Every structure is written in structure tokens, then in C-alpha cells.
Coordinates of C-alpha atoms and ligand atoms in Angstrom, one line a residue:
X3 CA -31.1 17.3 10.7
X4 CA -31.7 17.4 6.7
X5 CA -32.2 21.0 5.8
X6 CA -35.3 22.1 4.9
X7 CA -34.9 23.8 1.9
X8 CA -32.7 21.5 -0.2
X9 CA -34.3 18.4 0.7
X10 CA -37.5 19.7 -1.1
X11 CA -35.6 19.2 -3.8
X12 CA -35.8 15.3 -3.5
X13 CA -39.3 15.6 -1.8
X14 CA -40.7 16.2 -5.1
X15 CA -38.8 13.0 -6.7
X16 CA -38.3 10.7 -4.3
X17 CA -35.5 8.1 -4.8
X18 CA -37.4 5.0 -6.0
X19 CA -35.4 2.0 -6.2
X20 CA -37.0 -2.0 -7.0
X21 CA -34.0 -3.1 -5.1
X22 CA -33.3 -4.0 -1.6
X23 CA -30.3 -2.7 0.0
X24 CA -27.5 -6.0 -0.7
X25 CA -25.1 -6.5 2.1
X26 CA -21.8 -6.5 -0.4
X27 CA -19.5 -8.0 2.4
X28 CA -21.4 -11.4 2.2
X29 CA -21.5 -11.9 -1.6
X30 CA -19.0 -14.5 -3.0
X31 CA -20.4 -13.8 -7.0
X32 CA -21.3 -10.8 -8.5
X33 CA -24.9 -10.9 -8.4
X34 CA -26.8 -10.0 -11.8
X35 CA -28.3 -7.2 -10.0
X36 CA -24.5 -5.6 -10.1
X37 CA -23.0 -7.2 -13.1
X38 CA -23.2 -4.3 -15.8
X39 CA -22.5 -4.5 -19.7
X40 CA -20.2 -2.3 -20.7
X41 CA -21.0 -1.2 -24.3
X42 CA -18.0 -0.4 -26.5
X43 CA -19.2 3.4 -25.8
X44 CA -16.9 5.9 -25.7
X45 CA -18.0 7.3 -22.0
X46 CA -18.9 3.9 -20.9
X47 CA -16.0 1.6 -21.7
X48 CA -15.1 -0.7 -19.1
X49 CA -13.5 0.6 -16.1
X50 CA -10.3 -1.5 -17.1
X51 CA -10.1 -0.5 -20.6
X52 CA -8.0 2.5 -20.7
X53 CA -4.9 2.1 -18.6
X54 CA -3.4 3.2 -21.7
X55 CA -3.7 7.2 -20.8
X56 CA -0.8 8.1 -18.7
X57 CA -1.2 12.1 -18.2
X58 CA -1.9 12.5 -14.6
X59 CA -4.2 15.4 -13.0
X60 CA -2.3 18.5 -12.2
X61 CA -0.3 19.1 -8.8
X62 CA -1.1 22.3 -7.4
X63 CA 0.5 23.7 -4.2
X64 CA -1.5 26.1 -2.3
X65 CA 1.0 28.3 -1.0
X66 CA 2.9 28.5 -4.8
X67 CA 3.0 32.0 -5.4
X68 CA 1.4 31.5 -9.0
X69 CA -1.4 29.1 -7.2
X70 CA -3.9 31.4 -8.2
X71 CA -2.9 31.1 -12.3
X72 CA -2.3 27.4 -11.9
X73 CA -5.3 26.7 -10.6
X74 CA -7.2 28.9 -13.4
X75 CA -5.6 26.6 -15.5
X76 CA -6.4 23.4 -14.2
X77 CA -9.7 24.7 -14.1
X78 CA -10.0 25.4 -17.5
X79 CA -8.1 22.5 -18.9
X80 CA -8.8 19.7 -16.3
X81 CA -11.8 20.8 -14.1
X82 CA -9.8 18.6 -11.2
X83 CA -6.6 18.7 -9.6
X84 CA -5.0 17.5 -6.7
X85 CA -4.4 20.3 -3.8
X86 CA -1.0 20.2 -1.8
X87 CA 0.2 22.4 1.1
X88 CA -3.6 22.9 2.3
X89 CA -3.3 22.8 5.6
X90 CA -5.4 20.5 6.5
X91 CA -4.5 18.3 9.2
X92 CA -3.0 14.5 8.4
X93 CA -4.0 13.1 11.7
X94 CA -7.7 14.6 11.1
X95 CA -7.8 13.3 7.6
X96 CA -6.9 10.1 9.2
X97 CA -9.1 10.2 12.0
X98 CA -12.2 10.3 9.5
X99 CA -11.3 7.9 7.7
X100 CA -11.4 5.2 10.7
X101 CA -14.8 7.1 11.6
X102 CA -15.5 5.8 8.3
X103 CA -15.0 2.5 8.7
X104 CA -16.1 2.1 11.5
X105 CA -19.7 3.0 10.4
X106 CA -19.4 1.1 7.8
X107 CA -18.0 -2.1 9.0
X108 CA -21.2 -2.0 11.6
X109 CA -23.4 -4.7 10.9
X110 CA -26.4 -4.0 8.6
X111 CA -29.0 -4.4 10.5
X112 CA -27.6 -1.4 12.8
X113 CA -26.5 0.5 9.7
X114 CA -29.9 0.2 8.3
X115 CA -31.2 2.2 11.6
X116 CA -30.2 5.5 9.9
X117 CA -31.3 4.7 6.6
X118 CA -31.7 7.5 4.1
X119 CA -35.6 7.7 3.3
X120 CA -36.6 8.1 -0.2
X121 CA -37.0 11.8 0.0
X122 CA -34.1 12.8 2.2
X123 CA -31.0 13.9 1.6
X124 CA -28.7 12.4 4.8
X125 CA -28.4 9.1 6.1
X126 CA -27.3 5.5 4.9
X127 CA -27.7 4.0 1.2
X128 CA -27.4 3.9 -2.3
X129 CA -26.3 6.8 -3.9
X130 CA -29.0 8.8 -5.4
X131 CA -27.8 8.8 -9.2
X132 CA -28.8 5.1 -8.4
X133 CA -32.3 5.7 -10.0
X134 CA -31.3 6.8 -13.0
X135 CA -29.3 2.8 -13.9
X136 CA -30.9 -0.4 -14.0
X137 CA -27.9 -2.2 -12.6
X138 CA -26.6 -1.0 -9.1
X139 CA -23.3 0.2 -7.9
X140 CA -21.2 -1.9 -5.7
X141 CA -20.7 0.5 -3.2
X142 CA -22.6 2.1 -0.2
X143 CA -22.7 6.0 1.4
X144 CA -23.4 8.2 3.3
X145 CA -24.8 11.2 3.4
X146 CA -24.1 13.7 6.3
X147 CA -25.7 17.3 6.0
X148 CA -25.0 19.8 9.3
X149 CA -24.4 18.0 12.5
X150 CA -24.2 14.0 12.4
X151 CA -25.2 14.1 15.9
X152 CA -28.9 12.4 15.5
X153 CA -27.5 9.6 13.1
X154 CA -24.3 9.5 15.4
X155 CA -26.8 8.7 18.6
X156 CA -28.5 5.7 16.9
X157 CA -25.5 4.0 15.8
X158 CA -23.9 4.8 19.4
X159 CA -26.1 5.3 21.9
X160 CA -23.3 5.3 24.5
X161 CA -20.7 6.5 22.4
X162 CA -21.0 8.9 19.8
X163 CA -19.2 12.3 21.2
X164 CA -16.1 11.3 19.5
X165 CA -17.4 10.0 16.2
X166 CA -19.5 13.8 16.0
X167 CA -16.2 15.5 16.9
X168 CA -14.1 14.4 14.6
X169 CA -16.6 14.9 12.0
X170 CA -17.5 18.5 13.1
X171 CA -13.8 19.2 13.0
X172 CA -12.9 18.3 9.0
X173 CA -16.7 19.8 7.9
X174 CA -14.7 23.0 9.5
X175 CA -11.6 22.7 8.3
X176 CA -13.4 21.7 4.9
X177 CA -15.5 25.1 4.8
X178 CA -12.2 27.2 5.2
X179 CA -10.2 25.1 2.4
X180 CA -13.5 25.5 0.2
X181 CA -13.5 29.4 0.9
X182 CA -9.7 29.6 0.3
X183 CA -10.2 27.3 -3.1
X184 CA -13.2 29.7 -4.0
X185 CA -11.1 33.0 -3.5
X186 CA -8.3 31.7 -5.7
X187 CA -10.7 30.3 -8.2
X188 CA -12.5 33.4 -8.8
X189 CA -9.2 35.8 -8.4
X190 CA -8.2 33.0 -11.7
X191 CA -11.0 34.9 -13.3
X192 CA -11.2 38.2 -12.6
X193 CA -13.0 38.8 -9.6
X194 CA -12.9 39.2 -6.1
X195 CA -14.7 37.0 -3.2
X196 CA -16.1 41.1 -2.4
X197 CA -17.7 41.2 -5.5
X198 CA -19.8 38.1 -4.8
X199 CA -22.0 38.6 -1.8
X200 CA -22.8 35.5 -0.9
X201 CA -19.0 33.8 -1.1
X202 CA -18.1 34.6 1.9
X203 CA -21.4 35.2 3.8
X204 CA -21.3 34.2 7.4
X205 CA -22.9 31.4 8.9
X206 CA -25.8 29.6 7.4
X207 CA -28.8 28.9 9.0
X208 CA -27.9 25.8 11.8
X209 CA -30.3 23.3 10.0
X210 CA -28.1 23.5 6.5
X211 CA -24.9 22.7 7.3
X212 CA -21.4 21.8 5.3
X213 CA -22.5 18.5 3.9
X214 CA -20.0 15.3 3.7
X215 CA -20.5 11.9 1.8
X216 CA -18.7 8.8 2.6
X217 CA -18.2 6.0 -0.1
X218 CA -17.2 2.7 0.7
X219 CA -16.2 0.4 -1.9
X220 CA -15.5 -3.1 -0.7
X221 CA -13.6 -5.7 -2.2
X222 CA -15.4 -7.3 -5.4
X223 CA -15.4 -11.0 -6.7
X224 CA -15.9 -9.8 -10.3
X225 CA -14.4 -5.9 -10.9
X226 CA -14.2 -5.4 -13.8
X227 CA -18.1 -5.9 -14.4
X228 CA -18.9 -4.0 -11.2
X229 CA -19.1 -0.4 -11.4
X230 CA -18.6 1.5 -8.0
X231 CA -20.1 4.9 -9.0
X232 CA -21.4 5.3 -12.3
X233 CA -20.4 8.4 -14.0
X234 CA -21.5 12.0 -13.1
X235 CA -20.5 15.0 -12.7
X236 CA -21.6 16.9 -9.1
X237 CA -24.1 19.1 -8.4
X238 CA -21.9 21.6 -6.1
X239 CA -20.1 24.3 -6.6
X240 CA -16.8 22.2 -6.1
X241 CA -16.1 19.1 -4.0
X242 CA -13.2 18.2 -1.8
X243 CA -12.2 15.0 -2.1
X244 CA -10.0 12.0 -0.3
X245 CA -9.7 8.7 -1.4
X246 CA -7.6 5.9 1.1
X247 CA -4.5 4.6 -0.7
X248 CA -6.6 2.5 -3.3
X249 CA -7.0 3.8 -6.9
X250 CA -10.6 4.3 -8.3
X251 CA -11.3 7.3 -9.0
X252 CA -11.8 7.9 -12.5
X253 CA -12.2 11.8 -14.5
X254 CA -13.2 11.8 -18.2
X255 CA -11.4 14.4 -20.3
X256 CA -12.8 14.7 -23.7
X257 CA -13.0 12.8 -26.6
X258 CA -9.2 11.9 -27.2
X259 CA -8.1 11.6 -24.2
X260 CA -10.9 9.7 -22.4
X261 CA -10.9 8.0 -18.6
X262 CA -7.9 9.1 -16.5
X263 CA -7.1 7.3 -13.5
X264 CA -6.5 9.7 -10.5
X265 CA -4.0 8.3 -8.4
X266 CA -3.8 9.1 -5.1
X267 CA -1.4 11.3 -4.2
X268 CA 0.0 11.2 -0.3
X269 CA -1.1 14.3 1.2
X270 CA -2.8 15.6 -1.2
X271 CA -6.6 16.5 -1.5
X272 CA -8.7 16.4 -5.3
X273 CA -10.3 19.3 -6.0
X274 CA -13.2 18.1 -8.3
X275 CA -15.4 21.4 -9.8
X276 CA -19.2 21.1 -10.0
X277 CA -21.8 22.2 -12.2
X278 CA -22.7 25.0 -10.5
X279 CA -18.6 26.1 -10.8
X280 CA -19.1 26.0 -14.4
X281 CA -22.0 27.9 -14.2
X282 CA -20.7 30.9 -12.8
X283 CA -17.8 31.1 -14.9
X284 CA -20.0 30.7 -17.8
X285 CA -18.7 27.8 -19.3
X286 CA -15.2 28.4 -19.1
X287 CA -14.3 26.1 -15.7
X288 CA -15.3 22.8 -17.0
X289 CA -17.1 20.0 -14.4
X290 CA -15.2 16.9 -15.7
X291 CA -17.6 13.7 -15.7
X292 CA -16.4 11.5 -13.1
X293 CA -16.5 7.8 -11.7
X294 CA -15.0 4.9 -9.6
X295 CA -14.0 1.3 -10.8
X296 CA -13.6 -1.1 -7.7
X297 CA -11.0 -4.3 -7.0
X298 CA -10.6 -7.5 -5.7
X299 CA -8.7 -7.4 -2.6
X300 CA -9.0 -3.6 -1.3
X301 CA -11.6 -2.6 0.2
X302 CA -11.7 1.8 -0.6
X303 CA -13.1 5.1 1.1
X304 CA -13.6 8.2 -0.2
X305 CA -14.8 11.1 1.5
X306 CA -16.5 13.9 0.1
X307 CA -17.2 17.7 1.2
X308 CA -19.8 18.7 -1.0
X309 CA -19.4 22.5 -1.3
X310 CA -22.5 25.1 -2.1
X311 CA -24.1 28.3 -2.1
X312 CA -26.5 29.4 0.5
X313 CA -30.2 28.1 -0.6
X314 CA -31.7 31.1 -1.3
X315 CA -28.7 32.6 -4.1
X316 CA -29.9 32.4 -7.0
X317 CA -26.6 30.8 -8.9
X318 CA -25.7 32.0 -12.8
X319 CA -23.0 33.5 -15.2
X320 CA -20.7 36.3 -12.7
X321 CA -22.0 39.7 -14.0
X322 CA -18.5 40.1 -14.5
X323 CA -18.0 37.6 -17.1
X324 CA -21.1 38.6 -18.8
X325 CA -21.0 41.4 -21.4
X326 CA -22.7 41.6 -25.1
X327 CA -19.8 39.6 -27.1
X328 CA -20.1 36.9 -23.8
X329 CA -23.6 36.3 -23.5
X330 CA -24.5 34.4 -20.2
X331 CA -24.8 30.6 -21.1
X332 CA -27.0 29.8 -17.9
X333 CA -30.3 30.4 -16.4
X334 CA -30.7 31.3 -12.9
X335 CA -31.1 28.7 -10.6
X336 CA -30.9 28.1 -7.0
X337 CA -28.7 25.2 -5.6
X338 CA -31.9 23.2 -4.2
X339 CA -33.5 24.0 -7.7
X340 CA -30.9 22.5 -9.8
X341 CA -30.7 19.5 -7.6
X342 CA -34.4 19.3 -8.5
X343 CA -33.7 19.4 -12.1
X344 CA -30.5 17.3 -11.6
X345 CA -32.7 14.4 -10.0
X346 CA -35.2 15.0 -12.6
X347 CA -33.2 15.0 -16.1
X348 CA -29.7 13.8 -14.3
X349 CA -26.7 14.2 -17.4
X350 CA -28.9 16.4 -18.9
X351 CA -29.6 18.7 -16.4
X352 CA -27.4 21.8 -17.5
X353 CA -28.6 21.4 -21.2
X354 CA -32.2 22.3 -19.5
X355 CA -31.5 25.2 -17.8
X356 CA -28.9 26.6 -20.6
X357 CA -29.9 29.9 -22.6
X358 CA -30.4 30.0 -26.3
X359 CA -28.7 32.9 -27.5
X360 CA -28.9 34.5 -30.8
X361 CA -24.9 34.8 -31.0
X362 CA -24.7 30.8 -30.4
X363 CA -24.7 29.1 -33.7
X364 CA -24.5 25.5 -31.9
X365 CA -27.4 24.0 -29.3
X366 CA -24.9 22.1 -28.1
X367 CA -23.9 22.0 -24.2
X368 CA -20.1 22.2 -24.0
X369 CA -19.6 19.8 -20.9
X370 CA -19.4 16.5 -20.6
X371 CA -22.3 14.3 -21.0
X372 CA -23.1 10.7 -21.2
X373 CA -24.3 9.2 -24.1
Ligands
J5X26 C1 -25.9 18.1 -2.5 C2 -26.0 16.9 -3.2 C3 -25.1 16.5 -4.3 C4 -25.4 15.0 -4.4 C5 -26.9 15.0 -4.2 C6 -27.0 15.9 -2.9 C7 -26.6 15.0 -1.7 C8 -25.7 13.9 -2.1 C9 -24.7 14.2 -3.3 C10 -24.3 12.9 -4.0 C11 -23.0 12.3 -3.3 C12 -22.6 11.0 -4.1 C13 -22.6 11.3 -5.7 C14 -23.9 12.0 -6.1 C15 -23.9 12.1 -7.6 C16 -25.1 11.4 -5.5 O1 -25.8 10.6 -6.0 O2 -25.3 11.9 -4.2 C17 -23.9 13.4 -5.4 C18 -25.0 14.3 -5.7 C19 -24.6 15.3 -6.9 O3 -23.6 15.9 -6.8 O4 -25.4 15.4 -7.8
AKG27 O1 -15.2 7.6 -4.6 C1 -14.8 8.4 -5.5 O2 -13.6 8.5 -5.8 C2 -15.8 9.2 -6.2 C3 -16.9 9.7 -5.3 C4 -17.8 10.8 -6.0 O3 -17.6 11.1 -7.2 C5 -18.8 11.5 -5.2 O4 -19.1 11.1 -4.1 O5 -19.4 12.4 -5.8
FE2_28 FE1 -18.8 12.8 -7.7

């Protein structure tokens, strides 16, 4: 079940798309409906154009006894890293990703029995930045929110306990790493998970569970005019994220360096930070604008756990960051009304919600945007 209270966010601007769903494993030539121009633009250069950048993401290990620094770091200089030593388990990891494919290797027309509806959050389909590009993404999601079990039963009917497990099992072992990520994150900065209520609040309500996104990316007749996900940056708090042995995954790091590959690293997990993350620390974690080029041969997953606040916390600058020399950069907002805004004004979402204050003598948002 879609939870109430963050689905209104799309309810009031529904995903409205001109194009049909295309079934990508039965297209010899890139259609023109997926062939996008890339501009000599410094955010939207070809996928292939910058294999020039060879600084990698930073390694952290969890159980490092300066984790907590590194990762403060990383956050302030990267906004992403990759997360060793997290105790997560290899054979789960694995196990979700052939829960993965299996779903998506179903045929469409089955596939298409749990397709997300314009104003819902879970289910199968285009991603929802898809709205905001005339060309679309060779790839296709999706979206679980809480228990998979309805979406599960329709794909399955007579066999859909296992698929639900497996699922049920990383979303759990997902919340812990998320809270164990969060803890260090904030320690990075000052503060304690006690001095934010909500962090480590107990249970949510049953209809708004952890939320997961699977991407699949298959193989491409034309790559390097196919885009798999434009680039974003996520509206979470922070996202955990696995990608199968294939490259794609793309971060942007200012102006000098631009696109970094991030390679996949065995084991290892990428710790991607939202806008909500850079939020609360007023500005100083940054939420690195992100994408993912496709190939020829390989077909790629990703899996996503899409980590936020409880609906009704009201998200902006920590008090404790806050003080008259640090003004806070950031309205309030809840999570369901900044994806509101987000699906609304998209790249220029945090700009809308940022504070003018009379110390600033710039109106310019420090994160990444598109052009
Ligand atoms: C809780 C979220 C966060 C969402 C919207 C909603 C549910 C699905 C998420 C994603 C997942 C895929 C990329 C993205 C950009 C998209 O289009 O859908 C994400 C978006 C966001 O991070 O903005
Ligand atoms: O597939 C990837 O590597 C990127 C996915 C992503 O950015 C997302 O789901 O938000
Ligand atoms: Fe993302």
C-alpha cells in the first residue's frame, strides 16, 4: 500500500507523460523518442565524454575507528562514498538482485499489471523526473513503498512469499544501516541521534514503510545517445545504493572536476546524500547531482533504499547548527511537502524553499543544479 500522506504529494501533480511505456528489450535502434542531444553543456555533456577524471569516490569502512570523521568529510567534500564493513549480508544483497530480475525480465504485459498510476508513488514505470525531459530514459523501475506484498500477489499469484521475503528482509537491514549512517553523520557534525527526536523514533505508521527503487537498465543499440537516468539529485535524506557489476553510475562534483564515474566496488554499498541531508546540516553536507549512462552488451540493476523522515517532521537547518553568525539557509518543510515542490520546480526545488538572509550577500543556491 502507497502511504497516504506522501503520495498527496504527487496527487496534486500527477505524472503526465505523451509517451507509452516502450518495451526496451525488443528495440534493435534507438528510437527518436530516446535518442537525446547532448549540448556541449557543462552538466549535460555526453555520458562518454569525461573518462578523463580519474579521482574515485572515497572508501569508507564502517567499523574504522575514525569512520565517523571520514565520513564528515566525504560528506562535505563528496556528498557520496562507498560504505565497506556494513554488515549487510552478501547472499541478501544477492538474493534481491535476482528478485530483481526476475520482475523485470517478466513479460510486459504482466509487468504492466502493477503499473504505477499517475498519482502514485509505488509500482512499475518510468521514473518520475521523467516529466520534467522531452526525451525518455532508457531504463524502467520500480517503486516499492512498505510491504510489496499486493504488487508481489499480482505478479505471482501462486508464488510470491519468497519474492516479499527477501524484500522485507534488505528494507530491514536497510533501516538499521540508514540509522547507523545517520548516527555517524550527525556525530560528523556535532550532534547526537538524542538531540533529534525523530532519528531514531520507533516504528512508523504500517501504511509508510522503508521505500526501495529498482532500476533496470538493459542493453542499448545506441549508448552513448541514450541516457539511463537523467541527472538529479534525491529527495531523501540519504539513499543506499547497489549497482550489479556494470558501471553507470555517474556523480557530478563541481565545476572543475565534473562527471565521475563510480565504480562499483565488490562489497561495498554507495552512500548517496539527499537534499533533505543538506538541509539539516545547513548547507554544509552537499547532495551531489547524480546520473546513469547505459551500454551495449550489459544489461544493469541498481537498487535503491530511499531513506526519510517520518511525514509529519517538519525538516530544516539542526538548531544546533543554527546560531546568529550561521543563519539557517532553509525553510521548514516536511518530506511529502518538498516532494511536492520537488515535482513541481524539480532542480530548482531547494532554491524555492531557501531563506534570504540579510548576512547573505549572494542569492545564489550552493548545490548543484542543472543548467
Ligand atoms: C521518495 C521519493 C524520491 C523519488 C520520488 C519518491 C519516490 C521515488 C523516488 C525516485 C527514485 C528514482 C529517481 C527519482 C529522482 C525519481 O524520479 O523517483 C527519485 C525521487 C527523488 O529522489 O526525487
Ligand atoms: O542506477 C543508478 O546508479 C542511479 C539510480 C538513482 O540515482 C536513483 O534511483 O535515484
Ligand atoms: Fe538518484
Amino acid at each position: 500500500m502507497s502511504s497516504p500522506l506522501l503520495s498527496d504529494a504527487f496527487r496534486a501533480r500527477p505524472l503526465n507523460l505523451n509517451h507509452k511505456i516502450v518495451d526496451l528489450s525488443s528495440v534493435e535502434i534507438l528510437p527518436d523518442s530516446h535518442a537525446w542531444t547532448f549540448e556541449a553543456n557543462k552538466y549535460n555533456s555526453s555520458c562518454r565524454g569525461n573518462m578523463s577524471n580519474l579521482e574515485s569516490i572515497p572508501i569508507i569502512d564502517l567499523n574504522d575507528e575514525n569512520a565517523k570523521e571520514l565520513i564528515g568529510l566525504a560528506c562535505k567534500n563528496w556528498g557520496v562514498f562507498h560504505a565497506i564493513n556494513h554488515n549487510v549480508p552478501k547472499n541478501l544483497i544477492d538474493e534481491v538482485e535476482l528478485a530483481g530480475e526476475r520482475l523485470f525480465s517478466l513479460p510486459m504485459h504482466q509487468k504492466l499489471l502493477v503499473e504505477r498510476t499517475p498519482n502514485s508513488m509505488s509500482g512499475y514505470g518510468v521514473v518520475r523526473i521523467s516529466s520534467f525531459f522531452s526525451k525518455l530514459m532508457w531504463s524502467e523501475g520500480f517503486t516499492i513503498v512498505g510491504s510489496p506484498l499486493e504488487h508481489a500477489a499480482k505478479l505471482w499469484p501462486h508464488d510470491y512469499h519468497k519474492f516479499c521475503d527477501t524484500i522485507e528482509e534488505y528494507q530491514k537491514e536497510m533501516k538499521n544501516l540508514a540509522s547507523r549512517l545517520m548516527g555517524l553523520m550527525l556525530g560528523s557534525l556535532g550532534v547526537t541521534k538524542d538531540d533529534v527526536k525523530w532519528v531514531g523514533a520507533k516504528d512508523e505508521p504500517k501504511e509508510r514503510g522503508p521505500a526501495l527503487q529498482l532500476n533496470s537498465y538493459p542493453p542499448c543499440p545506441d549508448p552513448n545517445r541514450a541516457m539511463g537516468m537523467a541527472a538529479h539529485t534525491d529527495s531523501t535524506i540519504l539513499n543506499i545504493l547497489h549497482q550489479s557489476n556494470t558501471s553507470g553510475l555517474q556523480v557530478f562534483r563541481g565545476d572543475n572536476t565534473g562527471w565521475t564515474t563510480v565504480q562499483p566496488h565488490p562489497g561495498a554499498l554507495v552512500i548517496l546524500l539527499g537534499d533533505l541531508m543538506h538541509i539539516l546540516s545547513n548547507g554544509s553536507y552537499l547532495n551531489p547531482l547524480h546520473r546513469a549512462f547505459v551500454n551495449l552488451t550489459q544489461h544493469r540493476l541498481s537498487m535503491v533504499y530511499l531513506h526519510g523522515p517520518p511525514s509529519s517532521v517538519k525538516i530544516s537547518p539542526l538548531p544546533q547548527l543554527v546560531d546568529h553568525h550561521n543563519p539557517p539557509l532553509y525553510r521548514p518543510a516536511t518530506w511529502s511537502e518538498y516532494l511536492g515542490i520537488k515535482a513541481q520546480y524539480f532542480d530548482k526545488a531547494l532554491t524555492t524553499i531557501r531563506l534570504r538572509n540579510e548576512f547573505m550577500d549572494t542569492d545564489d543556491d550552493d548545490s548543484v543544479k542543472i543548467d
